[in-house]
Each structure stands twice: as structure tokens, then as C-alpha cells.
mmCIF file of C-alpha atoms in Angstrom:
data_model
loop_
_atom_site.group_PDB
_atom_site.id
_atom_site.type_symbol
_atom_site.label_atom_id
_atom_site.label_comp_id
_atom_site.label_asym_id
_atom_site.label_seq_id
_atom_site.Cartn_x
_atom_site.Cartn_y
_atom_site.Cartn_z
ATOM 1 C CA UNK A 1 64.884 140.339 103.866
ATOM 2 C CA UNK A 2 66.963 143.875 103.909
ATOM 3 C CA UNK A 3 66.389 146.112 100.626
ATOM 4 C CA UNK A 4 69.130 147.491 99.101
ATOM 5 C CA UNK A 5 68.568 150.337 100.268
ATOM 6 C CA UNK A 6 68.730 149.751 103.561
ATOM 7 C CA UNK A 7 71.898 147.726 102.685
ATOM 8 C CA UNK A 8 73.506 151.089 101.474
ATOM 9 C CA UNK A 9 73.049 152.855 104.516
ATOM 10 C CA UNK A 10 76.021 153.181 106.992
ATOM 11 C CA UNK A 11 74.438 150.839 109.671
ATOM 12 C CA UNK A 12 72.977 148.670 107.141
ATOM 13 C CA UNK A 13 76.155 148.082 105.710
ATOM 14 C CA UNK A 14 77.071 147.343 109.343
ATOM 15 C CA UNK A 15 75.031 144.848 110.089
ATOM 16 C CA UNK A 16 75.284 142.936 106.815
ATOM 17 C CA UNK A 17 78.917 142.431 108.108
ATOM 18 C CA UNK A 18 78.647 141.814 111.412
ATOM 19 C CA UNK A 19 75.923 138.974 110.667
ATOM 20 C CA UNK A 20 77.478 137.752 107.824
ATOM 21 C CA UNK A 21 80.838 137.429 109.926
ATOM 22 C CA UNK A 22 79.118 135.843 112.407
ATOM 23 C CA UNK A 23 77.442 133.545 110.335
ATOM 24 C CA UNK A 24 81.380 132.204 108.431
ATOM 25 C CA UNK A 25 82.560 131.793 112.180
ATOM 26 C CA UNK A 26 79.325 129.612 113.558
ATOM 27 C CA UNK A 27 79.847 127.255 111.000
ATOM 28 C CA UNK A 28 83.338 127.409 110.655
ATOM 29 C CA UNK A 29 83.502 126.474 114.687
ATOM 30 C CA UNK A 30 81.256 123.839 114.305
ATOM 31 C CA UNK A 31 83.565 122.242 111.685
ATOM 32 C CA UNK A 32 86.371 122.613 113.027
ATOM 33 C CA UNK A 33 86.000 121.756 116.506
ATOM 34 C CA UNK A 34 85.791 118.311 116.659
ATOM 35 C CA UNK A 35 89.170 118.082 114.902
ATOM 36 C CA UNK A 36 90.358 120.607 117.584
ATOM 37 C CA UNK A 37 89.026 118.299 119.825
ATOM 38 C CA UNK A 38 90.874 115.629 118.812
ATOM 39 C CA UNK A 39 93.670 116.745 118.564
ATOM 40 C CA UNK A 40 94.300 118.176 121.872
ATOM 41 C CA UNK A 41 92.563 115.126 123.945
ATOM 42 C CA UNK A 42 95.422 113.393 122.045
ATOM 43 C CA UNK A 43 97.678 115.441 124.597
ATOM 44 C CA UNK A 44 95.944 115.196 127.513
ATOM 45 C CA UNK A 45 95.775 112.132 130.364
ATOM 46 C CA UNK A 46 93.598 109.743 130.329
ATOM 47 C CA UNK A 47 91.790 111.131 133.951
ATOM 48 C CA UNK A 48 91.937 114.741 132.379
ATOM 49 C CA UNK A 49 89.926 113.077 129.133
ATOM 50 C CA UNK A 50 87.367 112.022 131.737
ATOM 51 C CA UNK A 51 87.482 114.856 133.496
ATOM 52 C CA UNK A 52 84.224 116.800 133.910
ATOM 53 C CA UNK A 53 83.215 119.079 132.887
ATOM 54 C CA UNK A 54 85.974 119.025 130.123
ATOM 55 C CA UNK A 55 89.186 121.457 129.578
ATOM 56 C CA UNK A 56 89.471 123.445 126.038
ATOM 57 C CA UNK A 57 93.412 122.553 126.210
ATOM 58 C CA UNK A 58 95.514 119.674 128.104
ATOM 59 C CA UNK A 59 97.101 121.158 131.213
ATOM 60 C CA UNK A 60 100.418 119.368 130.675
ATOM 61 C CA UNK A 61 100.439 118.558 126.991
ATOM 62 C CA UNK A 62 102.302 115.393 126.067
ATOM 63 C CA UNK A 63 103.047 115.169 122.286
ATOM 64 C CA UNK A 64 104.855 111.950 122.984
ATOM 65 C CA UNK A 65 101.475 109.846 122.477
ATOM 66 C CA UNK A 66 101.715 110.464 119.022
ATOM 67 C CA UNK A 67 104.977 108.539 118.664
ATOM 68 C CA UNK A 68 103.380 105.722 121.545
ATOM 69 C CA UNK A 69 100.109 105.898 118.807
ATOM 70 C CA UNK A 70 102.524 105.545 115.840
ATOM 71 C CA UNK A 71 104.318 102.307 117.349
ATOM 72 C CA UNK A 72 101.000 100.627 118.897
ATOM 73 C CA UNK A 73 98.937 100.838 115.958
ATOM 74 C CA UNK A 74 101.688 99.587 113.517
ATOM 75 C CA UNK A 75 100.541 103.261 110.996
ATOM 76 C CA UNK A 76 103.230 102.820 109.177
ATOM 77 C CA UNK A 77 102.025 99.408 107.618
ATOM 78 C CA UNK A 78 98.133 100.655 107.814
ATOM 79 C CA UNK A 79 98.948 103.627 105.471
ATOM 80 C CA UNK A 80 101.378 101.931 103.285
ATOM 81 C CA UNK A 81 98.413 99.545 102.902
ATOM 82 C CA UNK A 82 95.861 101.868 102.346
ATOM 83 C CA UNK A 83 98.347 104.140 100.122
ATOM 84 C CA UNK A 84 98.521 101.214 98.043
ATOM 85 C CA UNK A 85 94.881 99.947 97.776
ATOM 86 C CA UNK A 86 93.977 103.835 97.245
ATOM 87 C CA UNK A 87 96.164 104.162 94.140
ATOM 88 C CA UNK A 88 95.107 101.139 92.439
ATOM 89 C CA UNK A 89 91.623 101.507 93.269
ATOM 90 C CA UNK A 90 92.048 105.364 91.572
ATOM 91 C CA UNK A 91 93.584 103.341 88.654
ATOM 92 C CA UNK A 92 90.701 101.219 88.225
ATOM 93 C CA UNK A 93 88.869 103.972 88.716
ATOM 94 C CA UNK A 94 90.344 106.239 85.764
ATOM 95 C CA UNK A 95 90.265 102.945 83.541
ATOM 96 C CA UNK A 96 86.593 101.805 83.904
ATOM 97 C CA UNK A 97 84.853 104.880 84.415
ATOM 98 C CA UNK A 98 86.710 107.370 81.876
ATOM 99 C CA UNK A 99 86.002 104.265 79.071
ATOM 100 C CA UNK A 100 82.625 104.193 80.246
ATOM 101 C CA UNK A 101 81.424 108.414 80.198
ATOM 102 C CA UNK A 102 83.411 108.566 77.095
ATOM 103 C CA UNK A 103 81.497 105.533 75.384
ATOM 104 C CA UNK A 104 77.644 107.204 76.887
ATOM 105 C CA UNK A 105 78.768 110.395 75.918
ATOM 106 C CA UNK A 106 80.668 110.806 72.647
ATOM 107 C CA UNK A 107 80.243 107.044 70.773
ATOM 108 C CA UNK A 108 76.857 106.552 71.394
ATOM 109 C CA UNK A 109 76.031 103.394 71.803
ATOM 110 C CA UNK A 110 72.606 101.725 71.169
ATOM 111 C CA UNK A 111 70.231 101.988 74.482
ATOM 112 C CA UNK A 112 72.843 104.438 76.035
ATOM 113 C CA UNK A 113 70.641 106.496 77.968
ATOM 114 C CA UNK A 114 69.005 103.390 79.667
ATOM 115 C CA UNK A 115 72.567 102.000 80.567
ATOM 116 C CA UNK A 116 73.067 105.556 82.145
ATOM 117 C CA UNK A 117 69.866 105.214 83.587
ATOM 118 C CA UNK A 118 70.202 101.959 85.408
ATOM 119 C CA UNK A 119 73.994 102.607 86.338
ATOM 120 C CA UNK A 120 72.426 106.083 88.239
ATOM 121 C CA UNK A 121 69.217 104.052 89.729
ATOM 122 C CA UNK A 122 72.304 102.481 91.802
ATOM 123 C CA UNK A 123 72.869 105.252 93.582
ATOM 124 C CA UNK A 124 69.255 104.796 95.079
ATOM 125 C CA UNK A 125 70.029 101.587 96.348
ATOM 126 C CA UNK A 126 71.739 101.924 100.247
ATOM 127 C CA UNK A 127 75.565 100.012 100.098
ATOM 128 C CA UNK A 128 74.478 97.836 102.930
ATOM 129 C CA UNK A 129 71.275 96.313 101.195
ATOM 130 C CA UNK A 130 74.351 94.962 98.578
ATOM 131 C CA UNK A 131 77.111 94.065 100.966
ATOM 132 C CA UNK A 132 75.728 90.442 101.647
ATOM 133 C CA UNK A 133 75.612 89.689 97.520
ATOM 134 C CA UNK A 134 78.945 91.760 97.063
ATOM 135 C CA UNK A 135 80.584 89.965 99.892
ATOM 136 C CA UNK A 136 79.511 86.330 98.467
ATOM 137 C CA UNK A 137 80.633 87.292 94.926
ATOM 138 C CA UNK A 138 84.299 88.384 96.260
ATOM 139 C CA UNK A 139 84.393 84.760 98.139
ATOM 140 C CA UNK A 140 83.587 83.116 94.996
ATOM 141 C CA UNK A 141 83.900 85.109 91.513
ATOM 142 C CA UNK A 142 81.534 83.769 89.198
ATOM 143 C CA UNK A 143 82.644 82.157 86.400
ATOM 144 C CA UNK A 144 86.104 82.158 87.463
ATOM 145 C CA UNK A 145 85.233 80.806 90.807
ATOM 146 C CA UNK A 146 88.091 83.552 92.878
ATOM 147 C CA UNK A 147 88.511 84.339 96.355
ATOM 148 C CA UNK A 148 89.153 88.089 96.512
ATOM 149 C CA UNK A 149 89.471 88.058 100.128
ATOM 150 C CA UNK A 150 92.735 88.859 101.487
ATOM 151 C CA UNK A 151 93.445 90.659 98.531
ATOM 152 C CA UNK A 152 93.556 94.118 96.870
ATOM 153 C CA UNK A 153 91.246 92.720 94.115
ATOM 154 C CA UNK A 154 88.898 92.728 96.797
ATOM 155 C CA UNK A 155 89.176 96.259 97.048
ATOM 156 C CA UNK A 156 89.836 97.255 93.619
ATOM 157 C CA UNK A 157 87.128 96.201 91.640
ATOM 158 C CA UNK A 158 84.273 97.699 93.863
ATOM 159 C CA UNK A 159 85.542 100.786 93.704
ATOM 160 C CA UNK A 160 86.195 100.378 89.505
ATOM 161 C CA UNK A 161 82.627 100.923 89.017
ATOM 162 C CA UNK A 162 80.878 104.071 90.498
ATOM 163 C CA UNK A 163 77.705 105.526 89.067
ATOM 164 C CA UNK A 164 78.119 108.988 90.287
ATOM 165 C CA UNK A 165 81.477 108.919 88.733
ATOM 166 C CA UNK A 166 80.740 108.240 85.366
ATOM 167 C CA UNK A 167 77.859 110.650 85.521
ATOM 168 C CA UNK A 168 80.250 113.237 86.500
ATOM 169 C CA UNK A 169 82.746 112.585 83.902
ATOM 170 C CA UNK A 170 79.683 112.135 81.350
ATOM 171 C CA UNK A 171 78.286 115.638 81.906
ATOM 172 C CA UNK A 172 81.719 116.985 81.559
ATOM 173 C CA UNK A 173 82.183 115.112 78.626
ATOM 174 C CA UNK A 174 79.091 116.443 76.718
ATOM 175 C CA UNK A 175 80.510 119.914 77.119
ATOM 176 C CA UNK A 176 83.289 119.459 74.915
ATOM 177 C CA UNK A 177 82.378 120.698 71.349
ATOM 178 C CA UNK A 178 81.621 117.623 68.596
ATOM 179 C CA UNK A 179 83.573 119.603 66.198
ATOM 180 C CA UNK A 180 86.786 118.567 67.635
ATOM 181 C CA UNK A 181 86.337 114.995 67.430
ATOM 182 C CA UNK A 182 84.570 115.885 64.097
ATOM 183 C CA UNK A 183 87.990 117.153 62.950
ATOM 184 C CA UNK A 184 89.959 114.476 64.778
ATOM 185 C CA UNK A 185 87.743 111.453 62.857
ATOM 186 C CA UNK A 186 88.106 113.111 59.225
ATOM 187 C CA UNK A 187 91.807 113.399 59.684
ATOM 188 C CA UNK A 188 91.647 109.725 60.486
ATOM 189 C CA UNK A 189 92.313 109.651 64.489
ATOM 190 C CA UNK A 190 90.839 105.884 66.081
ATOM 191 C CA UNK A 191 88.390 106.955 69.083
ATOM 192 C CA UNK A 192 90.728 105.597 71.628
ATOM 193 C CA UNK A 193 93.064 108.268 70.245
ATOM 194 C CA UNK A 194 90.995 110.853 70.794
ATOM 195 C CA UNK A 195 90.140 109.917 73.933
ATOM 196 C CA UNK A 196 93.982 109.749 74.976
ATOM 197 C CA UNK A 197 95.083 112.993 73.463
ATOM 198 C CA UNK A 198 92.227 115.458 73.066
ATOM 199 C CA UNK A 199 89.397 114.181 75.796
ATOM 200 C CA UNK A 200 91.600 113.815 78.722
ATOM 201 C CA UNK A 201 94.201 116.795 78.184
ATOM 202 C CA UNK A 202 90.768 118.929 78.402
ATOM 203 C CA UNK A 203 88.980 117.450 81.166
ATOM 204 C CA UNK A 204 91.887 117.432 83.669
ATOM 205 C CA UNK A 205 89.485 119.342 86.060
ATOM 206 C CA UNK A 206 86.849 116.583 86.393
ATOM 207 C CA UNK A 207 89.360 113.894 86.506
ATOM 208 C CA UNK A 208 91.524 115.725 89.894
ATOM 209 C CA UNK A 209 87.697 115.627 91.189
ATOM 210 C CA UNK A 210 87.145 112.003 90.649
ATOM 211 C CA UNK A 211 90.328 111.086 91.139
ATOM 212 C CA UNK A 212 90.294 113.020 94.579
ATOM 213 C CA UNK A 213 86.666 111.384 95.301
ATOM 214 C CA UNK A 214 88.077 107.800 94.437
ATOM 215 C CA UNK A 215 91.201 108.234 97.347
ATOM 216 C CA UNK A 216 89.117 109.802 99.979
ATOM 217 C CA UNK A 217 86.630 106.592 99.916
ATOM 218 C CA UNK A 218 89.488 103.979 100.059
ATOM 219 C CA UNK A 219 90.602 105.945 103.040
ATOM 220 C CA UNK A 220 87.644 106.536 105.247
ATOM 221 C CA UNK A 221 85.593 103.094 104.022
ATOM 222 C CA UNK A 222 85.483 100.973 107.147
ATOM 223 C CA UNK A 223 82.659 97.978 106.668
ATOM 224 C CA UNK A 224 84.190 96.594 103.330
ATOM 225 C CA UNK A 225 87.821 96.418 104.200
ATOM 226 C CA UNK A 226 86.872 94.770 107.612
ATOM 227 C CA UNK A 227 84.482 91.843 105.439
ATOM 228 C CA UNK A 228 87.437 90.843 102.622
ATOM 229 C CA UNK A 229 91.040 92.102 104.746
ATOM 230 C CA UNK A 230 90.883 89.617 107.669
ATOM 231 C CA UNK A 231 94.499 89.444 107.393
ATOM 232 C CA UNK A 232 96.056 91.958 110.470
ATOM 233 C CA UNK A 233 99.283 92.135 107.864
ATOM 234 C CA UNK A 234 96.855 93.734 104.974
ATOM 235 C CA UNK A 235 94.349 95.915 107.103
ATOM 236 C CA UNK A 236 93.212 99.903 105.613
ATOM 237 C CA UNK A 237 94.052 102.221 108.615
ATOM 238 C CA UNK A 238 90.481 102.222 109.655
ATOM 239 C CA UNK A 239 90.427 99.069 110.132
ATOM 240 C CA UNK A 240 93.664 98.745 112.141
ATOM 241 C CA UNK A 241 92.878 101.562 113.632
ATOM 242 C CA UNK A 242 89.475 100.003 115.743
ATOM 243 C CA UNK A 243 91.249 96.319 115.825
ATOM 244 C CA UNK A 244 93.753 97.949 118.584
ATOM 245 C CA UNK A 245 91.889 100.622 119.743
ATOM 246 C CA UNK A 246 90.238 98.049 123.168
ATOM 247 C CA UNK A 247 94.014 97.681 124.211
ATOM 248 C CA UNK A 248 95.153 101.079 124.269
ATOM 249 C CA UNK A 249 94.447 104.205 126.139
ATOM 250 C CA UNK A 250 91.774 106.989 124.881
ATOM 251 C CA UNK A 251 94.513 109.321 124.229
ATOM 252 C CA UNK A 252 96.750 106.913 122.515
ATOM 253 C CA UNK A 253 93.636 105.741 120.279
ATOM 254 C CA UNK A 254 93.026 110.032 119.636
ATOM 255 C CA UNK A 255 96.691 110.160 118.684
ATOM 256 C CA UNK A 256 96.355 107.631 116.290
ATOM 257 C CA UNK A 257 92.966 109.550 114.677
ATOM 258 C CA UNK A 258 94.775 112.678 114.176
ATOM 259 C CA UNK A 259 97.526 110.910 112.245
ATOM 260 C CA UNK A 260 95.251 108.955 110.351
ATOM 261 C CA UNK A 261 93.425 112.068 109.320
ATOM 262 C CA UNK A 262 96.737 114.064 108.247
ATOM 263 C CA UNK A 263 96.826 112.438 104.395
ATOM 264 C CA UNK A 264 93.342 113.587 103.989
ATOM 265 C CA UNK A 265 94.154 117.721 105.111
ATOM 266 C CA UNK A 266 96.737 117.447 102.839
ATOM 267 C CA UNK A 267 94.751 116.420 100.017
ATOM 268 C CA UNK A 268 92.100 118.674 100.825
ATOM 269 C CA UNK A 269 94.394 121.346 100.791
ATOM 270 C CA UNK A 270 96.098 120.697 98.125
ATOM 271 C CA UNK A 271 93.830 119.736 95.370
ATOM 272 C CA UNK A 272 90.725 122.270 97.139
ATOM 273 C CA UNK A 273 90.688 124.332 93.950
ATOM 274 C CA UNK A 274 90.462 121.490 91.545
ATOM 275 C CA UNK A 275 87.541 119.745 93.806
ATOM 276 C CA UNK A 276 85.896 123.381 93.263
ATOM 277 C CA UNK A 277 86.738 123.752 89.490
ATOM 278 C CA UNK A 278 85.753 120.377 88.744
ATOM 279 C CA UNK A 279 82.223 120.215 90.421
ATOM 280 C CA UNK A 280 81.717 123.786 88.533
ATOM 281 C CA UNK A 281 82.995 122.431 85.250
ATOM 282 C CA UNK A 282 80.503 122.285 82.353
ATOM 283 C CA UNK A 283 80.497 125.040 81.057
ATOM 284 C CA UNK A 284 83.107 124.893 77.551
ATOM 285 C CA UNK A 285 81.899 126.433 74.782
ATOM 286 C CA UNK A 286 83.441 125.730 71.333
#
């Protein structure tokens, strides 16, 4: 749209700047407003919620809700449950999928690429068409005729299996050089082996990513966890979260969103660079 030389100018050089400024703090406003937004209707009334038109900031901000929100919703159980339902379905996750992109990948197996095929043609199919059959196979297991619900299994092996996942950890997988297994397999190292101590020391990058993925769903999933945890002792915080929120007052019920949504900042900012270095991973070159 602008040449470069145009973009060399003094006033070119201007306006790149002042558009491309404006551009970061458009979008970075409409992101971050609604949390804003949430976070300070959690300090205001309930008449100054429904107050129009609406104030940018609480007159009289009360940050006692968010102990009120704490004791009404019961949080501490709902993220002690979903803390624990997060890390075993990441362990699951790590277990079945890593097996899986390493099998596709580096053993080979006969009609590999149409396994990889039909596991991806699941992504095309919408989670609700499946809920009905998934939610009738967690009632009864078949073979081993279990009832998942009211139980972590419930949880658990859903998220075990993820398409997208094992494509990720597939691609990453084909970057790594054959000579190094090569090497590893004449000096007499099993597969499993190599997988252990050369594949996953490398591919630490794709793994935070997946691994990252993996918690995030547990926490924000809301349908599944309301169909197999009945049980108000074993609800996710999602869950919990809606059961209570008819009794409570609007700001109580935005209290208890913006703690819910603390875990998840701190993830994000924590583990941002390894979400970015493991979407760009690929790349390795023996």
C-alpha cells in the first residue's frame, strides 16, 4: 500500500507509527476489556451494575465480594477438583498421544498415514454431534460394562485421545534427524528407549504446548463435566461456578469469574514463550 520510499520519508515514517500504534492498541482494547470489565463490576453494587448507561470504574469499590464469591461458590473445592482432573487428564494426555506421534512418525507402522488420516478427519466432526454416543459409552463401557460417571475416568479418557495433538507432536517429531535413532538402534537402544531419552529431551517445546493446550481445556470445558460430574462434591469450576450462580448476586457471580480465570493468566504468562516456540517448532536440522 505505501512504497518504501515513501516509508523512508520523515512523515512516512510517521505515519507508519502512528497507524501501526493505533492498530496494537484497537485490538489490544478489545481484548482486554471484557476482563477489565469483569473485574471491576466485581466491585461495584448490584444497582450500579444495572445502572445505565454504565460507569468505567465502581464508585465505592468493594473488594470484599471476592472473599463473599470465594465462600459462596465453595472455589476452593472447584479448583482443587479441576486441578486434579487437569493433571491427570495432561497425564493421559502425554501417555497416549506422545506413544501415538512417535509410533506414525518414527516406527512406521503399516497403513500409518490412513490412521493419521482418520484420527485428523475427527477434527471435522463438531464435539456435540458425538456427545450423545460419548455420553452412553461413559454410562456403560463396552466390554467392561463401567460407569464413568461421577468419576475422573470420565474425564480422563476423553481428553487421552486428541487428533490435533498427535498431529502436533507428529510434525515435530518428523523434524528430528533419522540419524540419531539410526545411531541409537545400531548401538542396540529398544525404541521405547529412545523415545524416553533422546525424543522427549528434544521436543520439550511441543510437549509445554500440548501440555499447556491439554490444562486449558479441562479448565474452560463446561458441557462434558456437567453430563458425567452430577455429584456437587466433584464439580470442574465451571460447572460450580453456573450451579450457584441463580442464588447469588451479579457481582458476587463476577467475583467468582475473575478468580476462576486467575490459574489461566498465570499459565498464560508463564509458559507464553513456550506456547510461541512450540507452535513455531519444526524447523531442526541435523
Amino acid at each position: 500500500m505505501v512504497s518504501p520510499l515513501e516509508l523512508k520519508s520523515r512523515w512516512g515514517t510517521r505515519i507508519y507509527w502512528a497507524v501501526f500504534a493505533g492498530v496494537v492498541l484497537l485490538f489490544t482494547l478489545v481484548f482486554v476489556f471484557p476482563l477489565y470489565w469483569m473485574v471491576t463490576s466485581a466491585m461495584k453494587s448490584g444497582e450500579e451494575i444495572a445502572q445505565m448507561p454504565p460507569t468505567l470504574w465502581p464508585k465505592d469499590p468493594d473488594f470484599s465480594v471476592f472473599a463473599d464469591a470465594w465462600e459462596l461458590f465453595d472455589i476452593g473445592l472447584l479448583l482443587k477438583n479441576t486441578l486434579f482432573y487437569a493433571i491427570g487428564g495432561w497425564l493421559f494426555t502425554l501417555a497416549v498421544d506422545v506413544t501415538a506421534a512417535y509410533a506414525l512418525s518414527k516406527l512406521r507402522p503399516m497403513f500409518g498415514n490412513a490412521i493419521l488420516g482418520a484420527m485428523l478427519a475427527t477434527l471435522m466432526i463438531p464435539p456435540i454431534v458425538v456427545m450423545i454416543p460419548a455420553y452412553v459409552n461413559a454410562t456403560d463401557v463396552a466390554l467392561f460394562g463401567w460407569n464413568l460417571l461421577n468419576s475422573p475416568w470420565a474425564i480422563w479418557f476423553p481428553v487421552a485421545a486428541n487428533g490435533f495433538n498427535i498431529f502436533l507432536l507428529k510434525r515435530f517429531f518428523d523434524s528430528i534427524p533419522d540419524e540419531i535413532l539410526e545411531a541409537a538402534e545400531i548401538d542396540g537402544v529398544p525404541p521405547w528407549r529412545v523415545l524416553v531419552s533422546i525424543i522427549l529431551p528434544i521436543s520439550r517445546p511441543i510437549l509445554g504446548v500440548v501440555s499447556i493446550f491439554t490444562v486449558v481445556m479441562v479448565f474452560k470445558d463446561f458441557l462434558w463435566p456437567l453430563l458425567v460430574l452430577p455429584d456437587s462434591e466433584k464439580m470442574t469450576i465451571s460447572v460450580g461456578l453456573s450451579q450457584t450462580a441463580g442464588a447469588v448476586g451479579q457481582n458476587q457471580i463476577m467475583a467468582g469469574l475473575v478468580i476462576a480465570s486467575i490459574p489461566m493468566i498465570i499459565v498464560f504468562f508463564v509458559f507464553q514463550r513456550s506456547i510461541m516456540a512450540g507452535l513455531t517448532a519444526g524447523s531442526l536440522k541435523g
